[in-house]
Amino acid sequence: MIRFLPFLMLSACAELPPVEGTISAAAQRQPAPELAPLDPLLAEGRRVSRAAAAEGDLRARGAALSQAGVAAPETDDLAERGRRLRERAERLRAVEI
């Protein structure tokens, strides 16, 4: 916070352009925006998301798959890698989670 103090002090000395005359007459004739109550918006922000509720289950499934003992690919031959990937996918599908 202290590192930003000189910048904050310099910005206090800045000269801002005048505000008068910057809003067009058409914009001034528009009605004021309708305000929404904050309580429903704040309640929505406190609600637990579906992703947060599923996080524990997904982490447990990921850990089970990581411990399944399926080896990573070891070749640069694309056809061989494809075959091994399909075999690996079959083994992963067979893991009970």
PDB file of C-alpha atoms in Angstrom, residues 32-69:
ATOM      1  CA  ALA A  32     -33.134   8.228 -14.901  1.00  0.00           C
ATOM      2  CA  PRO A  33     -32.312   4.496 -14.899  1.00  0.00           C
ATOM      3  CA  GLU A  34     -34.532   2.209 -12.867  1.00  0.00           C
ATOM      4  CA  LEU A  35     -32.750   0.957  -9.774  1.00  0.00           C
ATOM      5  CA  ALA A  36     -32.953  -2.695  -8.800  1.00  0.00           C
ATOM      6  CA  PRO A  37     -33.183  -3.797  -5.160  1.00  0.00           C
ATOM      7  CA  LEU A  38     -29.870  -5.156  -3.893  1.00  0.00           C
ATOM      8  CA  ASP A  39     -31.159  -7.873  -1.558  1.00  0.00           C
ATOM      9  CA  PRO A  40     -31.998 -10.434  -4.303  1.00  0.00           C
ATOM     10  CA  LEU A  41     -28.666  -9.760  -6.017  1.00  0.00           C
ATOM     11  CA  LEU A  42     -26.711 -10.197  -2.781  1.00  0.00           C
ATOM     12  CA  ALA A  43     -28.617 -13.387  -1.957  1.00  0.00           C
ATOM     13  CA  GLU A  44     -27.730 -14.767  -5.391  1.00  0.00           C
ATOM     14  CA  GLY A  45     -24.053 -14.071  -4.700  1.00  0.00           C
ATOM     15  CA  ARG A  46     -24.161 -15.999  -1.400  1.00  0.00           C
ATOM     16  CA  ARG A  47     -25.809 -19.059  -2.959  1.00  0.00           C
ATOM     17  CA  VAL A  48     -23.545 -22.107  -3.259  1.00  0.00           C
ATOM     18  CA  SER A  49     -22.812 -22.851  -6.897  1.00  0.00           C
ATOM     19  CA  ARG A  50     -23.383 -26.266  -8.424  1.00  0.00           C
ATOM     20  CA  ALA A  51     -19.678 -26.467  -9.257  1.00  0.00           C
ATOM     21  CA  ALA A  52     -18.687 -25.849  -5.634  1.00  0.00           C
ATOM     22  CA  ALA A  53     -21.116 -28.515  -4.461  1.00  0.00           C
ATOM     23  CA  ALA A  54     -19.608 -31.065  -6.870  1.00  0.00           C
ATOM     24  CA  GLU A  55     -15.967 -30.146  -6.189  1.00  0.00           C
ATOM     25  CA  GLY A  56     -15.355 -32.776  -3.487  1.00  0.00           C
ATOM     26  CA  ASP A  57     -16.802 -35.555  -5.609  1.00  0.00           C
ATOM     27  CA  LEU A  58     -14.802 -34.508  -8.665  1.00  0.00           C
ATOM     28  CA  ARG A  59     -11.554 -34.304  -6.674  1.00  0.00           C
ATOM     29  CA  ALA A  60     -12.157 -37.787  -5.255  1.00  0.00           C
ATOM     30  CA  ARG A  61     -12.836 -39.177  -8.734  1.00  0.00           C
ATOM     31  CA  GLY A  62      -9.693 -37.476 -10.064  1.00  0.00           C
ATOM     32  CA  ALA A  63      -7.602 -38.962  -7.266  1.00  0.00           C
ATOM     33  CA  ALA A  64      -9.017 -42.431  -7.979  1.00  0.00           C
ATOM     34  CA  LEU A  65      -8.155 -42.073 -11.662  1.00  0.00           C
ATOM     35  CA  SER A  66      -4.649 -40.837 -10.815  1.00  0.00           C
ATOM     36  CA  GLN A  67      -4.032 -43.931  -8.687  1.00  0.00           C
ATOM     37  CA  ALA A  68      -5.370 -46.306 -11.337  1.00  0.00           C
ATOM     38  CA  GLY A  69      -1.832 -47.066 -12.499  1.00  0.00           C
TER      39      GLY A  69
END
